[in-house]
mmCIF file of C-alpha atoms in Angstrom:
data_model
loop_
_atom_site.group_PDB
_atom_site.id
_atom_site.type_symbol
_atom_site.label_atom_id
_atom_site.label_comp_id
_atom_site.label_asym_id
_atom_site.label_seq_id
_atom_site.Cartn_x
_atom_site.Cartn_y
_atom_site.Cartn_z
ATOM 1 C CA UNK D 28 3.726 19.157 -15.727
ATOM 2 C CA UNK D 29 6.379 20.692 -18.009
ATOM 3 C CA UNK D 30 5.898 23.597 -20.153
ATOM 4 C CA UNK D 31 8.659 24.108 -22.818
ATOM 5 C CA UNK D 32 9.075 27.742 -24.015
ATOM 6 C CA UNK D 33 11.063 28.537 -27.160
ATOM 7 C CA UNK D 34 13.420 31.466 -27.060
ATOM 8 C CA UNK D 35 16.010 33.012 -29.410
ATOM 9 C CA UNK D 36 18.956 31.786 -27.157
ATOM 10 C CA UNK D 37 17.559 28.313 -27.014
ATOM 11 C CA UNK D 38 15.061 26.161 -25.192
ATOM 12 C CA UNK D 39 13.976 27.148 -21.674
ATOM 13 C CA UNK D 40 12.357 24.466 -19.535
ATOM 14 C CA UNK D 41 9.789 25.690 -16.985
ATOM 15 C CA UNK D 42 8.731 23.009 -14.502
ATOM 16 C CA UNK D 43 5.613 23.740 -12.382
ATOM 17 C CA UNK D 44 4.343 21.628 -9.539
ATOM 18 C CA UNK D 45 0.669 21.338 -8.837
ATOM 19 C CA UNK D 46 -0.360 19.850 -5.540
ATOM 20 C CA UNK D 47 -3.735 18.692 -4.238
ATOM 21 C CA UNK D 48 -4.497 18.821 -0.488
ATOM 22 C CA UNK D 49 -6.011 15.467 0.596
ATOM 23 C CA UNK D 50 -7.027 15.366 4.163
ATOM 24 C CA UNK D 51 -8.393 11.990 4.469
ATOM 25 C CA UNK D 52 -6.265 8.712 4.656
ATOM 26 C CA UNK D 53 -7.167 4.988 5.040
ATOM 27 C CA UNK D 54 -6.148 4.907 8.837
ATOM 28 C CA UNK D 55 -8.769 7.752 9.474
ATOM 29 C CA UNK D 56 -11.298 5.881 7.459
ATOM 30 C CA UNK D 57 -10.830 2.674 9.301
ATOM 31 C CA UNK D 58 -11.030 4.294 12.727
ATOM 32 C CA UNK D 59 -14.234 5.955 11.670
ATOM 33 C CA UNK D 60 -15.649 2.660 10.376
ATOM 34 C CA UNK D 61 -14.687 0.768 13.601
ATOM 35 C CA UNK D 62 -16.820 3.344 15.514
ATOM 36 C CA UNK D 63 -19.728 2.914 13.177
ATOM 37 C CA UNK D 64 -19.253 -0.795 12.389
ATOM 38 C CA UNK D 65 -19.619 0.027 8.618
ATOM 39 C CA UNK D 66 -17.559 -2.648 6.925
ATOM 40 C CA UNK D 67 -15.902 -2.090 3.602
ATOM 41 C CA UNK D 68 -17.533 -3.815 0.779
ATOM 42 C CA UNK D 69 -15.781 -6.482 -1.241
ATOM 43 C CA UNK D 70 -15.606 -4.034 -4.136
ATOM 44 C CA UNK D 71 -13.844 -1.485 -2.075
ATOM 45 C CA UNK D 72 -11.285 -3.955 -0.741
ATOM 46 C CA UNK D 73 -10.379 -5.120 -4.206
ATOM 47 C CA UNK D 74 -10.152 -1.610 -5.371
ATOM 48 C CA UNK D 75 -7.790 -0.761 -2.391
ATOM 49 C CA UNK D 76 -5.633 -3.915 -3.158
ATOM 50 C CA UNK D 77 -5.591 -3.379 -6.890
ATOM 51 C CA UNK D 78 -4.785 0.360 -6.724
ATOM 52 C CA UNK D 79 -1.847 -0.026 -4.347
ATOM 53 C CA UNK D 80 -0.516 -3.087 -6.193
ATOM 54 C CA UNK D 81 -0.545 -1.118 -9.446
ATOM 55 C CA UNK D 82 1.483 1.596 -7.749
ATOM 56 C CA UNK D 83 3.810 -0.859 -6.193
ATOM 57 C CA UNK D 84 4.286 -2.520 -9.608
ATOM 58 C CA UNK D 85 5.106 0.840 -11.250
ATOM 59 C CA UNK D 86 7.670 1.639 -8.633
ATOM 60 C CA UNK D 87 9.059 -1.823 -9.057
ATOM 61 C CA UNK D 88 9.445 -1.476 -12.825
ATOM 62 C CA UNK D 89 11.269 1.693 -12.170
ATOM 63 C CA UNK D 90 13.528 0.106 -9.468
ATOM 64 C CA UNK D 91 12.023 2.241 -6.696
ATOM 65 C CA UNK D 92 11.036 0.930 -3.258
ATOM 66 C CA UNK D 93 8.302 2.621 -1.193
ATOM 67 C CA UNK D 94 9.225 0.982 2.174
ATOM 68 C CA UNK D 95 6.355 2.501 4.104
ATOM 69 C CA UNK D 96 3.006 1.002 3.176
ATOM 70 C CA UNK D 97 0.431 1.218 5.932
ATOM 71 C CA UNK D 98 -3.030 2.757 6.403
ATOM 72 C CA UNK D 99 -1.522 6.165 7.254
ATOM 73 C CA UNK D 100 0.219 6.436 3.852
ATOM 74 C CA UNK D 101 -2.773 5.622 1.697
ATOM 75 C CA UNK D 102 -4.809 8.535 0.875
ATOM 76 C CA UNK D 103 -8.426 8.585 -0.152
ATOM 77 C CA UNK D 104 -9.728 11.248 -2.545
ATOM 78 C CA UNK D 105 -13.221 12.710 -2.535
ATOM 79 C CA UNK D 106 -13.889 10.483 -5.481
ATOM 80 C CA UNK D 107 -13.082 7.413 -3.366
ATOM 81 C CA UNK D 108 -9.735 6.645 -5.119
ATOM 82 C CA UNK D 109 -6.987 4.985 -3.055
ATOM 83 C CA UNK D 110 -3.626 6.706 -3.689
ATOM 84 C CA UNK D 111 -0.202 5.804 -2.233
ATOM 85 C CA UNK D 112 1.452 8.719 -0.815
ATOM 86 C CA UNK D 113 4.904 9.562 -1.992
ATOM 87 C CA UNK D 114 7.313 8.411 0.688
ATOM 88 C CA UNK D 115 9.148 11.743 0.594
ATOM 89 C CA UNK D 116 6.045 13.339 2.114
ATOM 90 C CA UNK D 117 6.489 11.451 5.368
ATOM 91 C CA UNK D 118 9.293 11.094 7.822
ATOM 92 C CA UNK D 119 11.712 12.685 5.353
ATOM 93 C CA UNK D 120 11.633 9.717 3.067
ATOM 94 C CA UNK D 121 12.683 7.118 5.650
ATOM 95 C CA UNK D 122 11.387 3.634 5.417
ATOM 96 C CA UNK D 123 9.302 2.221 8.310
ATOM 97 C CA UNK D 124 12.300 0.136 9.479
ATOM 98 C CA UNK D 125 14.604 3.195 9.110
ATOM 99 C CA UNK D 126 12.199 5.283 11.112
ATOM 100 C CA UNK D 127 12.377 2.739 13.993
ATOM 101 C CA UNK D 128 16.153 2.338 13.965
ATOM 102 C CA UNK D 129 17.307 5.888 13.304
ATOM 103 C CA UNK D 130 14.466 7.916 14.819
ATOM 104 C CA UNK D 131 13.151 5.465 17.528
ATOM 105 C CA UNK D 132 9.574 5.578 15.849
ATOM 106 C CA UNK D 133 6.490 4.486 17.795
ATOM 107 C CA UNK D 134 5.693 0.689 18.122
ATOM 108 C CA UNK D 135 2.646 1.029 15.990
ATOM 109 C CA UNK D 136 4.912 1.921 13.049
ATOM 110 C CA UNK D 137 6.329 -1.524 13.116
ATOM 111 C CA UNK D 138 2.915 -3.246 12.751
ATOM 112 C CA UNK D 139 2.933 -3.439 9.047
ATOM 113 C CA UNK D 140 6.506 -4.691 8.567
ATOM 114 C CA UNK D 141 7.405 -8.124 6.984
ATOM 115 C CA UNK D 142 8.848 -10.820 9.219
ATOM 116 C CA UNK D 143 12.211 -10.690 7.548
ATOM 117 C CA UNK D 144 12.555 -7.042 8.464
ATOM 118 C CA UNK D 145 11.406 -7.673 12.108
ATOM 119 C CA UNK D 146 14.136 -10.232 12.387
ATOM 120 C CA UNK D 147 16.604 -7.703 11.309
ATOM 121 C CA UNK D 148 15.355 -5.297 13.872
ATOM 122 C CA UNK D 149 15.740 -7.952 16.543
ATOM 123 C CA UNK D 150 19.422 -7.861 15.805
ATOM 124 C CA UNK D 151 19.321 -4.237 16.653
ATOM 125 C CA UNK D 152 19.820 -2.754 13.200
ATOM 126 C CA UNK D 153 18.287 -2.319 9.804
ATOM 127 C CA UNK D 154 19.719 -4.518 7.101
ATOM 128 C CA UNK D 155 18.890 -4.979 3.541
ATOM 129 C CA UNK D 156 16.248 -7.646 3.072
ATOM 130 C CA UNK D 157 16.442 -10.238 0.133
ATOM 131 C CA UNK D 158 13.474 -8.519 -1.677
ATOM 132 C CA UNK D 159 12.209 -5.152 -0.568
ATOM 133 C CA UNK D 160 9.168 -5.499 -2.993
ATOM 134 C CA UNK D 161 8.022 -8.651 -1.347
ATOM 135 C CA UNK D 162 8.296 -7.062 2.045
ATOM 136 C CA UNK D 163 6.129 -4.263 0.762
ATOM 137 C CA UNK D 164 3.586 -6.801 -0.437
ATOM 138 C CA UNK D 165 3.468 -8.170 3.100
ATOM 139 C CA UNK D 166 2.799 -4.595 4.377
ATOM 140 C CA UNK D 167 -0.013 -4.196 1.855
ATOM 141 C CA UNK D 168 -1.476 -7.543 2.941
ATOM 142 C CA UNK D 169 -1.627 -6.474 6.601
ATOM 143 C CA UNK D 170 -3.137 -3.206 5.552
ATOM 144 C CA UNK D 171 -5.982 -4.830 3.641
ATOM 145 C CA UNK D 172 -6.417 -7.217 6.466
ATOM 146 C CA UNK D 173 -6.976 -4.527 8.915
ATOM 147 C CA UNK D 174 -9.423 -2.741 6.569
ATOM 148 C CA UNK D 175 -11.404 -5.942 5.983
ATOM 149 C CA UNK D 176 -11.847 -6.882 9.599
ATOM 150 C CA UNK D 177 -12.046 -3.344 11.102
ATOM 151 C CA UNK D 178 -9.884 -4.759 13.835
ATOM 152 C CA UNK D 179 -6.626 -3.442 15.237
ATOM 153 C CA UNK D 180 -3.692 -5.710 14.386
ATOM 154 C CA UNK D 181 -1.787 -4.958 17.492
ATOM 155 C CA UNK D 182 -2.773 -8.309 18.965
ATOM 156 C CA UNK D 183 -0.770 -10.092 16.202
ATOM 157 C CA UNK D 184 2.423 -9.030 17.960
ATOM 158 C CA UNK D 185 1.501 -10.664 21.249
ATOM 159 C CA UNK D 186 3.580 -8.231 23.253
ATOM 160 C CA UNK D 187 6.722 -8.722 21.026
ATOM 161 C CA UNK D 188 8.333 -6.008 18.943
ATOM 162 C CA UNK D 189 9.901 -8.549 16.524
ATOM 163 C CA UNK D 190 7.522 -11.481 16.178
ATOM 164 C CA UNK D 191 4.121 -12.050 14.536
ATOM 165 C CA UNK D 192 1.755 -14.573 16.044
ATOM 166 C CA UNK D 193 1.193 -16.926 12.957
ATOM 167 C CA UNK D 194 -1.687 -18.712 14.661
ATOM 168 C CA UNK D 195 -3.644 -15.434 15.264
ATOM 169 C CA UNK D 196 -2.818 -14.285 11.703
ATOM 170 C CA UNK D 197 -4.407 -17.580 10.521
ATOM 171 C CA UNK D 198 -7.528 -16.980 12.582
ATOM 172 C CA UNK D 199 -7.820 -13.473 11.076
ATOM 173 C CA UNK D 200 -7.604 -14.881 7.583
ATOM 174 C CA UNK D 201 -10.294 -17.303 8.510
ATOM 175 C CA UNK D 202 -12.538 -14.315 9.580
ATOM 176 C CA UNK D 203 -11.878 -12.779 6.206
ATOM 177 C CA UNK D 204 -13.167 -15.882 4.543
ATOM 178 C CA UNK D 205 -16.267 -15.744 6.674
ATOM 179 C CA UNK D 206 -17.159 -12.346 5.569
ATOM 180 C CA UNK D 207 -15.781 -12.061 2.162
ATOM 181 C CA UNK D 208 -14.958 -14.340 -0.926
ATOM 182 C CA UNK D 209 -12.623 -17.154 -0.921
ATOM 183 C CA UNK D 210 -10.579 -15.335 -3.491
ATOM 184 C CA UNK D 211 -9.871 -12.459 -1.347
ATOM 185 C CA UNK D 212 -8.814 -14.615 1.615
ATOM 186 C CA UNK D 213 -6.567 -16.622 -0.619
ATOM 187 C CA UNK D 214 -4.749 -13.663 -2.103
ATOM 188 C CA UNK D 215 -4.208 -12.203 1.333
ATOM 189 C CA UNK D 216 -2.760 -15.598 2.500
ATOM 190 C CA UNK D 217 -0.352 -15.541 -0.435
ATOM 191 C CA UNK D 218 0.724 -11.980 0.284
ATOM 192 C CA UNK D 219 1.092 -12.744 4.074
ATOM 193 C CA UNK D 220 3.302 -15.822 3.489
ATOM 194 C CA UNK D 221 6.175 -15.773 6.002
ATOM 195 C CA UNK D 222 8.319 -17.426 3.488
ATOM 196 C CA UNK D 223 9.394 -14.641 1.137
ATOM 197 C CA UNK D 224 10.403 -17.024 -1.488
ATOM 198 C CA UNK D 225 6.778 -17.941 -1.974
ATOM 199 C CA UNK D 226 5.411 -14.457 -1.549
ATOM 200 C CA UNK D 227 4.823 -12.542 -4.735
ATOM 201 C CA UNK D 228 6.476 -9.162 -5.611
ATOM 202 C CA UNK D 229 4.232 -6.309 -6.867
ATOM 203 C CA UNK D 230 4.613 -7.222 -10.511
ATOM 204 C CA UNK D 231 3.628 -10.793 -9.895
ATOM 205 C CA UNK D 232 0.858 -9.642 -7.586
ATOM 206 C CA UNK D 233 -0.579 -7.365 -10.281
ATOM 207 C CA UNK D 234 -0.731 -10.307 -12.552
ATOM 208 C CA UNK D 235 -2.348 -12.530 -10.044
ATOM 209 C CA UNK D 236 -5.199 -10.234 -8.851
ATOM 210 C CA UNK D 237 -7.608 -10.925 -11.929
ATOM 211 C CA UNK D 238 -7.323 -14.790 -11.234
ATOM 212 C CA UNK D 239 -8.331 -14.366 -7.645
ATOM 213 C CA UNK D 240 -11.183 -11.966 -8.107
ATOM 214 C CA UNK D 241 -14.674 -12.978 -9.207
ATOM 215 C CA UNK D 242 -15.430 -11.065 -12.325
ATOM 216 C CA UNK D 243 -18.838 -12.535 -12.664
ATOM 217 C CA UNK D 244 -19.843 -10.972 -9.367
ATOM 218 C CA UNK D 245 -17.916 -7.710 -9.395
ATOM 219 C CA UNK D 246 -17.685 -5.055 -12.008
ATOM 220 C CA UNK D 247 -14.406 -4.161 -13.489
ATOM 221 C CA UNK D 248 -12.769 -1.436 -11.356
ATOM 222 C CA UNK D 249 -11.611 1.838 -12.945
ATOM 223 C CA UNK D 250 -7.792 2.336 -12.979
ATOM 224 C CA UNK D 251 -6.652 5.085 -10.675
ATOM 225 C CA UNK D 252 -3.626 7.383 -10.433
ATOM 226 C CA UNK D 253 -1.857 5.646 -7.721
ATOM 227 C CA UNK D 254 0.961 7.909 -6.526
ATOM 228 C CA UNK D 255 0.216 11.187 -4.702
ATOM 229 C CA UNK D 256 -1.630 13.345 -5.497
ATOM 230 C CA UNK D 257 -3.897 14.698 -8.064
ATOM 231 C CA UNK D 258 -7.285 13.473 -9.322
ATOM 232 C CA UNK D 259 -6.519 15.453 -12.519
ATOM 233 C CA UNK D 260 -3.795 12.983 -13.130
ATOM 234 C CA UNK D 261 -6.280 10.180 -12.848
ATOM 235 C CA UNK D 262 -8.634 11.741 -15.363
ATOM 236 C CA UNK D 263 -5.681 11.954 -17.829
ATOM 237 C CA UNK D 264 -4.692 8.304 -17.167
ATOM 238 C CA UNK D 265 -1.432 9.373 -15.833
ATOM 239 C CA UNK D 266 0.786 8.459 -12.920
ATOM 240 C CA UNK D 267 1.385 11.414 -10.598
ATOM 241 C CA UNK D 268 4.574 11.383 -8.541
ATOM 242 C CA UNK D 269 3.840 13.873 -5.888
ATOM 243 C CA UNK D 270 3.175 16.810 -8.124
ATOM 244 C CA UNK D 271 6.944 16.495 -9.239
ATOM 245 C CA UNK D 272 6.251 14.813 -12.669
ATOM 246 C CA UNK D 273 3.424 13.256 -14.596
ATOM 247 C CA UNK D 274 4.218 10.208 -16.774
ATOM 248 C CA UNK D 275 1.724 8.875 -19.225
ATOM 249 C CA UNK D 276 0.711 5.308 -18.726
ATOM 250 C CA UNK D 277 1.017 3.147 -21.647
#
């Protein structure tokens, strides 16, 4: 937040940063639920999807790219809100692909990358993809898929660092439909389209979500503050960018 102090010599701007320590992330929650076989409810999955889609749409509207969406970068507050961690708080702001190319990140890091990024990695270098927002939407789709099935998505790669098994992905989506609504399976199928021309970006995804949900069965979900880190920002209907600045949502 910003406090403006008036002094005789002119305006003095004092900027204070407030951080909240959140120890729990989606990856930890998924591993815990795998052990107990406690599946996420449909409401929880829609809340996860809508919260991170809203965060991505906000970033896209400001021409910012996250580039590292995965369970480990989605925090869960004590109130149960899903929050997208500021990229600067992990791996010095490197995207997933950059972590792999420049820092030889672990194979697990690659599991949430879009096919077009994997193709670039196969060439031995990270190159700009046609639409980074659509690539992040694919990453979010895989993240929600893993949460829905409580199943590790390692098998999707079939021993390959740069190829996703499309048939196995289709089977996983069928499993989603068997346990959840057709609408949830359909929107994940759209987000995980290998053709990025057909895949939505975040702003389009944000507009699509109400059409895929079942409002007659699920209550309207509360809007959350979507970028790390403060519940206080959520209470104020703000967007909190890592404690560095808070911007009122319109």
